XYZ file of C-alpha atoms in Angstrom:
564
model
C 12.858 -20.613 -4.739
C 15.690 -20.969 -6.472
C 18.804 -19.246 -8.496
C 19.451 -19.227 -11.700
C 22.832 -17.785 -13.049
C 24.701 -18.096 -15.914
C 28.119 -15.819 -14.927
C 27.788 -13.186 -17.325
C 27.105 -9.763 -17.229
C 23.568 -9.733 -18.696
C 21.422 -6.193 -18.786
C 17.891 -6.353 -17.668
C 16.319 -3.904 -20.348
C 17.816 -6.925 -22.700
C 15.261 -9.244 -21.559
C 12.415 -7.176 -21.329
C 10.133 -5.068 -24.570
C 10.275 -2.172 -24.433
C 6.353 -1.891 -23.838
C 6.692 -4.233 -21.158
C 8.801 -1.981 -19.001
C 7.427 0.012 -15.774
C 6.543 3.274 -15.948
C 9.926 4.257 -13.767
C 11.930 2.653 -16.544
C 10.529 4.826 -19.046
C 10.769 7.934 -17.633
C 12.831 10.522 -18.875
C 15.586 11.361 -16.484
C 14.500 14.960 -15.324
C 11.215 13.006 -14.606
C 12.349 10.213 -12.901
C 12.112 10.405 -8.804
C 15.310 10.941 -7.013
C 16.396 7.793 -4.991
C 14.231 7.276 -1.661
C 16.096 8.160 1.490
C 14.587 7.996 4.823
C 14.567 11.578 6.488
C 13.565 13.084 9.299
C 10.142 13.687 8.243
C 9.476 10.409 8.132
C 10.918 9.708 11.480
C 8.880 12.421 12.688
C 5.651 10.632 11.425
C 6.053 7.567 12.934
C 6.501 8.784 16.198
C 3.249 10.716 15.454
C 1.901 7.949 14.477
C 2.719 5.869 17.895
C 1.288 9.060 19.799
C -1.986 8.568 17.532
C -2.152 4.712 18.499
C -1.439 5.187 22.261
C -3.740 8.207 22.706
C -6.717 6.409 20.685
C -6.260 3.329 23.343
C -5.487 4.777 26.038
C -8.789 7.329 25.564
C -10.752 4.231 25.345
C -9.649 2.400 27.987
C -9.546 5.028 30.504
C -13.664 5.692 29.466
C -14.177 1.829 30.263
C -13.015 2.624 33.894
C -15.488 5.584 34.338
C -18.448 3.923 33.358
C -17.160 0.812 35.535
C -17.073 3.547 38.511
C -20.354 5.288 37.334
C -22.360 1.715 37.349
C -22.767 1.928 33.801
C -22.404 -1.474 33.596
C -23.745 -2.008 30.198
C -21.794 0.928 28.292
C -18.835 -0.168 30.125
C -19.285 -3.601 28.654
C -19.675 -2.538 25.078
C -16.217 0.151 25.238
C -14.527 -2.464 26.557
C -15.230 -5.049 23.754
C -14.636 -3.069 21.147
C -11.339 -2.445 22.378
C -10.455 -6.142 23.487
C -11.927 -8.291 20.354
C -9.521 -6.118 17.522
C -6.895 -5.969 19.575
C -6.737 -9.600 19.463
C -7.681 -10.300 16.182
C -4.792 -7.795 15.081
C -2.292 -9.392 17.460
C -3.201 -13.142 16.215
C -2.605 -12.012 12.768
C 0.926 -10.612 13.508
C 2.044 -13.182 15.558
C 1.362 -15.521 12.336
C 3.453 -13.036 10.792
C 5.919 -13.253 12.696
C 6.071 -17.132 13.049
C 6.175 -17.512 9.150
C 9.322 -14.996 9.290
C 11.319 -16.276 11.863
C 10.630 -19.971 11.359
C 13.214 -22.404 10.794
C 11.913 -22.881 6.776
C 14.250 -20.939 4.784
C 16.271 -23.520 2.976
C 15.542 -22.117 -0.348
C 16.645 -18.694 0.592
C 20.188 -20.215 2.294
C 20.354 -22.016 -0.820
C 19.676 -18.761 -3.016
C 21.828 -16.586 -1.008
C 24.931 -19.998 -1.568
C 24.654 -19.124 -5.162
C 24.991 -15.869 -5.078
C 28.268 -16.107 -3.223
C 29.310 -18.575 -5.500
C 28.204 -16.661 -9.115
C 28.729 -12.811 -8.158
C 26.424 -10.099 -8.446
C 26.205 -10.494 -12.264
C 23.589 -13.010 -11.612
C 19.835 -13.808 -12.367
C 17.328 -15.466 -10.265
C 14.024 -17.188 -10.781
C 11.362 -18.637 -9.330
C 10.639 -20.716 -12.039
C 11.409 -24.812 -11.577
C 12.873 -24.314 -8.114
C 12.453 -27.954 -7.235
C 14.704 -28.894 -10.082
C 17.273 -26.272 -10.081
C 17.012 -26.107 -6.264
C 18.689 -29.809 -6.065
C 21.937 -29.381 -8.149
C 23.018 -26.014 -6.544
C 24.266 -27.531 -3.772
C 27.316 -28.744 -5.543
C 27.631 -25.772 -7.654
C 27.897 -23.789 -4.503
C 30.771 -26.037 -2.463
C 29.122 -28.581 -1.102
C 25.788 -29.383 1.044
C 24.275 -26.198 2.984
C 24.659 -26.168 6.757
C 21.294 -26.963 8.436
C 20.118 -25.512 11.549
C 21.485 -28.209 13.330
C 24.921 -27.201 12.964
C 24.063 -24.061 14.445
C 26.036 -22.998 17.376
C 24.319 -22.543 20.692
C 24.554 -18.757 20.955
C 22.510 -18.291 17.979
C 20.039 -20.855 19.029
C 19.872 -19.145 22.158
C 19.143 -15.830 20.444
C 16.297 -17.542 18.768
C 14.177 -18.616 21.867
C 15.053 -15.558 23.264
C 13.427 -13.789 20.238
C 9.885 -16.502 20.385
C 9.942 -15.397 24.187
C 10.024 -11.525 23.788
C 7.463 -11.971 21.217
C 5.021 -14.120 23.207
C 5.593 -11.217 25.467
C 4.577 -8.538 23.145
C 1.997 -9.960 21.627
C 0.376 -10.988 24.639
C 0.339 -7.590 25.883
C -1.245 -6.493 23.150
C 1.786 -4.344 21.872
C 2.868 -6.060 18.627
C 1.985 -2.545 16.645
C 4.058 -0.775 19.123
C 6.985 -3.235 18.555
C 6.381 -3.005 14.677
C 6.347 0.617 15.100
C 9.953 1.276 16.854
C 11.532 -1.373 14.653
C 10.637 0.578 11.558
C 11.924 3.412 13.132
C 15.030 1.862 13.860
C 15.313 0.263 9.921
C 14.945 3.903 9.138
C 17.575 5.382 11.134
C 19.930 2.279 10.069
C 19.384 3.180 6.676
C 20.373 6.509 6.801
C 23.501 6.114 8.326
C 25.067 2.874 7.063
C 26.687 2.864 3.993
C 25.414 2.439 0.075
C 24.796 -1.172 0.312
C 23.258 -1.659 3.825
C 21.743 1.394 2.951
C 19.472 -0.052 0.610
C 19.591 -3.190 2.547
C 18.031 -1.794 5.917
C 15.620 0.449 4.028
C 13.936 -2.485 2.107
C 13.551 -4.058 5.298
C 12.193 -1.143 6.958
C 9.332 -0.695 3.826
C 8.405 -4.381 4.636
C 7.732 -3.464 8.034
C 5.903 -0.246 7.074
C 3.852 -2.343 5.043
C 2.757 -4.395 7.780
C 2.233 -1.946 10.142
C -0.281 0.124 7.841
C -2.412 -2.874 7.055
C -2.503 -4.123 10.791
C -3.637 -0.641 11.578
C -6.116 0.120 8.897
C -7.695 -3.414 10.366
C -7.241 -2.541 13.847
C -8.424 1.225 13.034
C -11.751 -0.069 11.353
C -12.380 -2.883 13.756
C -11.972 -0.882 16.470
C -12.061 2.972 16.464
C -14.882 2.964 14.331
C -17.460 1.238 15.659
C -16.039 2.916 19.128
C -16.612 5.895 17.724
C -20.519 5.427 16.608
C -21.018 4.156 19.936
C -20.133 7.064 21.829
C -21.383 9.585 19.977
C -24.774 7.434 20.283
C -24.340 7.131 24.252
C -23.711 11.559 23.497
C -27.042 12.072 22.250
C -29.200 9.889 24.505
C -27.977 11.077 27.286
C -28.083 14.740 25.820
C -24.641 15.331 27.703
C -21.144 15.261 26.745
C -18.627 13.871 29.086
C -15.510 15.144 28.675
C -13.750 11.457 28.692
C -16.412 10.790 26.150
C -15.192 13.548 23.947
C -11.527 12.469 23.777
C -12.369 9.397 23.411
C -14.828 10.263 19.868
C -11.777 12.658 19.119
C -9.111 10.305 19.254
C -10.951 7.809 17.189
C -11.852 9.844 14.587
C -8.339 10.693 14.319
C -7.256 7.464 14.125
C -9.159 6.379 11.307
C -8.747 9.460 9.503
C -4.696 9.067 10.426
C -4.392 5.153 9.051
C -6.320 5.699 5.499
C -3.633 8.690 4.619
C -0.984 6.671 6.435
C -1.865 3.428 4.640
C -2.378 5.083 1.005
C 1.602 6.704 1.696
C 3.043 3.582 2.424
C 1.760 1.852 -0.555
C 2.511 4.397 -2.981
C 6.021 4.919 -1.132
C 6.545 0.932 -1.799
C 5.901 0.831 -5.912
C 8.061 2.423 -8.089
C 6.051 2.574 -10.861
C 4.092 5.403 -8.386
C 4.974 8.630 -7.305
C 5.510 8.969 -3.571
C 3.185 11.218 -2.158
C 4.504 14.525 -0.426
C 3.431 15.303 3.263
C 0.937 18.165 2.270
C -0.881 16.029 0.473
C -1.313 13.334 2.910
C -2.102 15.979 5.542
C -4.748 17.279 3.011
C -6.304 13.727 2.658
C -6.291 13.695 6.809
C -8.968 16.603 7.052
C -10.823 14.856 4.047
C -11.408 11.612 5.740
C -11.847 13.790 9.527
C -15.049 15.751 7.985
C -16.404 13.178 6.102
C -16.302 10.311 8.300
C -17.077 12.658 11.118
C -20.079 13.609 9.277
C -20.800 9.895 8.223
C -20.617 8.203 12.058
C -22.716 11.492 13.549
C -25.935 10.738 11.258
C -25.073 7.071 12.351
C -24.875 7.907 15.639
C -28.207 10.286 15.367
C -29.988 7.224 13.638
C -28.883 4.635 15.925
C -30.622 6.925 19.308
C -33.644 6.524 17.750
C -33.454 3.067 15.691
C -31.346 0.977 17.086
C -32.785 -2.423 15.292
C -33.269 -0.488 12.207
C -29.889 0.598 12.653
C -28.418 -3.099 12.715
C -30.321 -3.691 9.667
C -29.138 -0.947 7.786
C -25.699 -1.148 8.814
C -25.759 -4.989 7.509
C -27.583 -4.302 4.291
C -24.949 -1.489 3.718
C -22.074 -3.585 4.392
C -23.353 -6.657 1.830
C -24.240 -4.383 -1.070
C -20.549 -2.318 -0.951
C -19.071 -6.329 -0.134
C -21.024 -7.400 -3.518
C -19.555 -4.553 -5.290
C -16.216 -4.724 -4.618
C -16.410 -8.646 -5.538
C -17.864 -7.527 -8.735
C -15.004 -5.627 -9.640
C -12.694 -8.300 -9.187
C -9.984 -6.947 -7.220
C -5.998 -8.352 -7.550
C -4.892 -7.867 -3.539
C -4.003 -11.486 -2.265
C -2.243 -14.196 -3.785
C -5.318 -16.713 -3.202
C -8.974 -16.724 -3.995
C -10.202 -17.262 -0.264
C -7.924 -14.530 0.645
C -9.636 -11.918 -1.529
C -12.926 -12.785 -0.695
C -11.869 -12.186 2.767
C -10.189 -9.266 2.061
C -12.928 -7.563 -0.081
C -15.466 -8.376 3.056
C -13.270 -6.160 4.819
C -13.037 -3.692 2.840
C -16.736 -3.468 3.194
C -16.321 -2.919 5.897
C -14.495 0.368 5.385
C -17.324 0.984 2.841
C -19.222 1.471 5.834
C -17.264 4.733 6.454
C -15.261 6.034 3.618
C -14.259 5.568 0.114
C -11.596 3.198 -0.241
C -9.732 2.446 -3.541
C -9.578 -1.228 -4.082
C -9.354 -0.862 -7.970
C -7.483 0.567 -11.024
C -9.164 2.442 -13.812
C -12.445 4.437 -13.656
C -11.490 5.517 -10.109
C -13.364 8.865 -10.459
C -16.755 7.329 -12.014
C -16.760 4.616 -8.560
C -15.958 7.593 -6.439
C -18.718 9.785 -8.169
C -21.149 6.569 -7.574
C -20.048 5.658 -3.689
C -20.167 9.967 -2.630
C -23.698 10.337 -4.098
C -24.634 7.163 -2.454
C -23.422 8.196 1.055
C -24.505 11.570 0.406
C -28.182 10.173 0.042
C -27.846 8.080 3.158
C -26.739 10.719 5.210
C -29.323 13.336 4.525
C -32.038 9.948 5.164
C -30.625 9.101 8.478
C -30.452 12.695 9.498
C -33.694 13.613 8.291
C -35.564 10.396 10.602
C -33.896 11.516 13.422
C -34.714 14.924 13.192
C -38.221 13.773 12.850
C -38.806 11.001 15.104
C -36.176 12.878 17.948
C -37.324 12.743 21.366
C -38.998 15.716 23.411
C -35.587 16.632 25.251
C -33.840 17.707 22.226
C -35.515 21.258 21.321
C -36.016 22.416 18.011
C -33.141 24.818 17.865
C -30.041 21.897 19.196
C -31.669 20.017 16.482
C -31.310 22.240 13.574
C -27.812 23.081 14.619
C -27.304 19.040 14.579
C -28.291 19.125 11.528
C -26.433 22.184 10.564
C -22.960 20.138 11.821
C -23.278 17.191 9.742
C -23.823 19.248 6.664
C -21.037 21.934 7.195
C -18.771 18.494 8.021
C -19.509 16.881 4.911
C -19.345 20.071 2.929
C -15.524 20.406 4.689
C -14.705 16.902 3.552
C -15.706 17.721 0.289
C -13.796 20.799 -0.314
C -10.539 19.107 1.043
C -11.076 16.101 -1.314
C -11.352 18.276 -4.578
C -8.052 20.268 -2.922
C -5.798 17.599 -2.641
C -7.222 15.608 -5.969
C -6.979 19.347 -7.683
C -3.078 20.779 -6.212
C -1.518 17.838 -4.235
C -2.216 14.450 -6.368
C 1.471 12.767 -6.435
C 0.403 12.438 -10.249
C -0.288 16.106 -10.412
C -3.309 18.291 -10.581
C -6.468 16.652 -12.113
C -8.461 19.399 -13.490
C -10.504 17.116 -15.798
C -13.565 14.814 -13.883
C -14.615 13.320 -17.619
C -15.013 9.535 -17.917
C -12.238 8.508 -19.835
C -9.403 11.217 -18.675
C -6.070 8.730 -17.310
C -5.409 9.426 -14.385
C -1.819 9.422 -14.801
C -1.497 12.542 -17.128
C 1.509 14.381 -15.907
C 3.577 11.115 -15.507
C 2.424 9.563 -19.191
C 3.780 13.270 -20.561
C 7.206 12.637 -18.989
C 7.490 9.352 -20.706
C 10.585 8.735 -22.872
C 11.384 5.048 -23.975
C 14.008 6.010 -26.012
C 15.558 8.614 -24.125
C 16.191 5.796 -21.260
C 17.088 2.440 -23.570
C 20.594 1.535 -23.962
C 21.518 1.859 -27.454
C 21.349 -1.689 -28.245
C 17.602 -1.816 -27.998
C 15.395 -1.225 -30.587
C 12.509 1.489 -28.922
C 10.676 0.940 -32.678
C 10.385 -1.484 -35.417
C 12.231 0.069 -38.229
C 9.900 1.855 -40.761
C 9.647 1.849 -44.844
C 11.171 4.488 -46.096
C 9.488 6.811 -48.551
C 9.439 5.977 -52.605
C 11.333 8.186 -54.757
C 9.379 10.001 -57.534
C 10.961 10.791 -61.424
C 10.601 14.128 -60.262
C 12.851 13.784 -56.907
C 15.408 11.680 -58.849
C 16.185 14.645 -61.040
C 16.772 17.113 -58.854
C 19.049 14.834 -57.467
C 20.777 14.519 -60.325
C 19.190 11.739 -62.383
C 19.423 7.862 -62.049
C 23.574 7.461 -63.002
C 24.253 9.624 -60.009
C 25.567 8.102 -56.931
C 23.600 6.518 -54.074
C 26.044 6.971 -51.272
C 28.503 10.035 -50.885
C 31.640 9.816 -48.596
C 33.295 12.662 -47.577
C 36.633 12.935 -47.117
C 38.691 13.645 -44.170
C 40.967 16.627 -44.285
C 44.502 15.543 -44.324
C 45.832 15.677 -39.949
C 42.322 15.039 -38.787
C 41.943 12.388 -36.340
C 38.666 10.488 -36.082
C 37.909 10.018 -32.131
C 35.298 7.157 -31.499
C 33.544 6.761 -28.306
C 34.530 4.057 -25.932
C 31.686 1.708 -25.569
C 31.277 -0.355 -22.027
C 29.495 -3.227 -21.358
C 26.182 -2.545 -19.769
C 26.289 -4.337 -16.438
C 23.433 -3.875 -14.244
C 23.321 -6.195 -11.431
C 21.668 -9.556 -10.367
C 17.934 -9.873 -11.333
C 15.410 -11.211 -8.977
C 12.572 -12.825 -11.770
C 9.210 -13.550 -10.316
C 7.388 -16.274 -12.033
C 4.180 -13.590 -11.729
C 2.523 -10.892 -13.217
C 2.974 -7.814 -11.658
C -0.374 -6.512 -9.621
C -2.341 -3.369 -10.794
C -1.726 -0.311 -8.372
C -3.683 -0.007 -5.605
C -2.732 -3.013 -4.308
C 0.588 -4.243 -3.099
C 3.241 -5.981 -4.837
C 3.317 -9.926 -4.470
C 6.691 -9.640 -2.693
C 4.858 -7.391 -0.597
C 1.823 -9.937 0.118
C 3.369 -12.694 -0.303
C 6.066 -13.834 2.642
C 8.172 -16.598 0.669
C 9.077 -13.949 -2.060
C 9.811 -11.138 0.591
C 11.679 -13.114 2.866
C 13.727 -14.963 -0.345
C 14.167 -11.339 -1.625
C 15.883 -10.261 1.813
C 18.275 -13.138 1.620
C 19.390 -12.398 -1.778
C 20.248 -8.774 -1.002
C 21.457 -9.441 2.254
C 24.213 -12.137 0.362
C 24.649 -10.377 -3.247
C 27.606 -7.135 -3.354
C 25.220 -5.361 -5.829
C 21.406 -4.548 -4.713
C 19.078 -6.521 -7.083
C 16.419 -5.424 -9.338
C 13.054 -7.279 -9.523
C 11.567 -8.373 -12.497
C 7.934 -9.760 -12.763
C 6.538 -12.087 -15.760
C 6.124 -9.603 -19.010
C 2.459 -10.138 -20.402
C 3.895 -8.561 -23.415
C 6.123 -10.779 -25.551
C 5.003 -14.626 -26.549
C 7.904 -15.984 -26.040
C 8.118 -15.396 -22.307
C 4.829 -16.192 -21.669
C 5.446 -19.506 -23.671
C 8.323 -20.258 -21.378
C 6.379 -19.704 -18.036
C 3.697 -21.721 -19.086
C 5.483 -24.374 -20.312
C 7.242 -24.494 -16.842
C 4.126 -24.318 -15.081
């Protein structure tokens, strides 16, 4: 990446149609959200959170040891995999993280940060022909850049120091721990520095929120729920409930449930085009995934006492139909083919389980399609086992089996149509039609006008009306005069307003359309932009706004392509 300045104060609603605007641009200002601030509430949930993550381990682990000391060799083996095998796939994946951050590859972000030093905030910034531009800034900005050779040996020091503690961490197997108390400490740094660093540190600590959901939601469905089905399987063959077993089926459950309503805040909290969703509401979407995937894993784990092989099969057959659908519908996560078709295999994964939304627009006709589906399965699995049970399980447990996994489901149910009814961020959807937006109460708030500067046209101007013979007499016939100025009385004085320059900042441009919610933005996903982006509001005096490639007018898709 590269900058791209030209020294004067520019306005970024200049450059942009007005159609081509985000939704928090357009918004009225009695609609618009206040400024995010990190609170206490939010401190307070990620140290929940870290209680959630340590008690869902530690549960599991600690059942590993008593089967180990009840020779239950076999049950002992299977606990302990499913806690080992994510664990590591989880840390592997944030250690590459981590490597791509703190490598020594950041000449294009020194060199973007030099020019914003040398050009001042008023300043715009593109990714577009960075090779090119990215070779005569070094002049512009007083001379070559220093290298990291010409680093002193205290910050050199600092850096093995930093590879070391993370080899440390991650071989432990407590990189989401680490991840964890440095959001929490982005977070508290952004509440009490000062405007700038303000902003600065709480960027930072949304990238690292970011990171931590999606490590957990992979970690969560790797891990707690396939522990989960396994234990409440080892429950009913053995017709006995341990009471290690039940914390650790409890834990789990609340894991999962935890990291879907943890991972859909975070991503909302991280668009602005979104409204942020309120703590009632995520609590609300907590018992809705806790009833229905606690209803979902018991007829698993009812099936799989009985079936096991059938099980497999069904779980596999499952898992490639909701895979094939979700690559049917095309989804915009990752910035590379191989990486979605990755990512929407795991998301099948979570198929498995839950509903997950992967995709914007028709939302409530997928939903309607995935809950009857699941619904169906459910009552099948339930109903085999219930049939082909074995003689130890009496009539009477078995009907209040039953009896649990439909009361659970029902549960889920009611809490989905509560929080999708009173606590949607976008406000209550009464409607369940085909074609209702699901944006209603945010599209109503919508002003373009009320929010452009005045030297923006919100509307091509329109023809005026034709005036008739009739209108032109009352007027007083076609000799009479077209324009009437009135005079001042004598002593008046004529006050005009004082007009000043519009000056909003340097503007980060991103040679990329901007992704459809639910997924993340691309300097979100993708690490060159976010650690570029960091640079450049680390080094400019004024925060910068982020602008993605407008779909919307020809000419700037004309000049992107042609730059291509």
């Amino acid at each position: 990446m590269a900058a791209k300045s030209d020294g004067a104060p520019v306005s970024l609603r200049n450059d942009i149609l007005p159609e081509c605007l985000s939704a928090s641009d357009h918004r009225s200002p009695q609609c618009q959200p206040a400024r995010k601030r990190y609170s206490l509430l939010d401190c307070s949930w990620t140290l929940c959170a870290l209680l959630v993550f340590f008690s869902d381990g530690a549960s599991d682990l600690w059942l590993a040891a008593d089967y180990y000391l009840r020779r239950n060799y076999w049950w002992f083996a299977l606990t302990l995999v499913f806690v080992i095998v994510p664990s590591v796939v989880v840390q592997v994946l944030s250690f590459r993280w981590f490597a791509y951050d703190y490598s020594y590859s950041n000449d294009s972000s020194t060199a973007a940060a030099a020019v914003v030093a040398a050009s001042g905030a008023d300043s715009h910034f593109s990714t577009k022909d960075s090779d090119q531009r990215g070779a005569g800034r070094d002049s512009a900005a007083g001379g070559p850049l220093p290298t990291t050779a010409t680093m002193g040996g205290a910050r050199s020091c600092c850096r093995a120091f930093m590879w070391l503690f993370q080899c440390f961490i991650h071989i432990f197997q407590l990189a989401q721990v680490w991840r964890y108390v440095h959001a929490l400490y982005l977070g508290v740094q952004s509440r009490w520095r000062g405007d700038h660093e303000c902003r600065h540190f709480y960027w930072r600590m949304m990238f690292e929120s970011a990171d931590i959901s999606m490590l957990r939601l992979l970690e969560s469905f790797l891990k707690s729920a396939p522990q989960l089905v396994l234990q409440l399987s080892i429950i009913v063959q053995a017709s006995q409930v341990l009471p290690l077993q039940g914390l650790s089926a409890s834990a789990s459950l609340v894991s999962l449930s935890w990291m879907i309503a943890s991972y859909q805040k975070v991503l909302r909290d991280s668009r602005d085009d979104k409204l942020p969703m309120s703590y009632k509401a995520v609590i609300v979407q907590i018992l809705w995934h806790l009833f229905t995937i606690g209803a979902r894993t018991m007829a698993f784990a009812l099936f799989a006492s009985v079936f096991q092989l059938y099980f497999g099969i069904f779980i596999v057959a499952h898992w490639c139909l909701m895979t094939f659908w979700i690559i049917q519908g095309e989804t915009d996560f990752c910035m590379s083919k191989w990486e979605e078709i990755i990512y929407n295999m795991m998301v099948g994964i979570v198929y498995v389980f839950c509903w997950f939304s992967v995709r914007e627009g028709r939302t409530r006709c997928r939903m309607l399609v995935y809950s009857v589906v699941v619904f169906i399965e459910n009552v099948a699995l339930t109903t085999f086992w219930y049939l082909y049970r074995g003689a130890q399980t009496s009539d009477f447990t078995a009907l209040v089996i039953v009896c649990m996994v439909a009361c659970s489901y029902a549960l889920g149910t009611f809490f989905m149509f509560v929080y999708y009814c009173l606590l949607h961020p976008d406000g209550p959807i009464s409607g369940w039609g085909w074609g209702v937006p699901e944006e209603v109460a945010v599209e109503s708030c919508l002003s373009p006008a009320s929010s452009l500067p005045p030297d923006v046209v919100a509307s091509p101007p329109r023809t005026l009306q034709r005036t008739k013979g009739g209108d032109r007499e009352q007027m007083g016939g076609a000799n009479s005069d077209v324009f009437l100025v009135r005079t001042l009385k004598k002593g008046a004085k004529v006050t005009l307003p004082t007009l000043t320059p519009r000056t909003e900042g340097p503007v980060i441009r991103i040679d990329l359309p901007r992704k459809k919610y639910p997924a993340w933005d691309a300097h979100f996903i993708d690490r060159r932009l976010r650690k570029t982006i960091l640079v450049l509001e680390g080094a400019a005096p004024v925060t910068p706004r982020i602008q993605y490639r407008c779909l919307g007018s020809p000419t700037e898709v004309m000049e992107y392509e042609t730059t291509v």
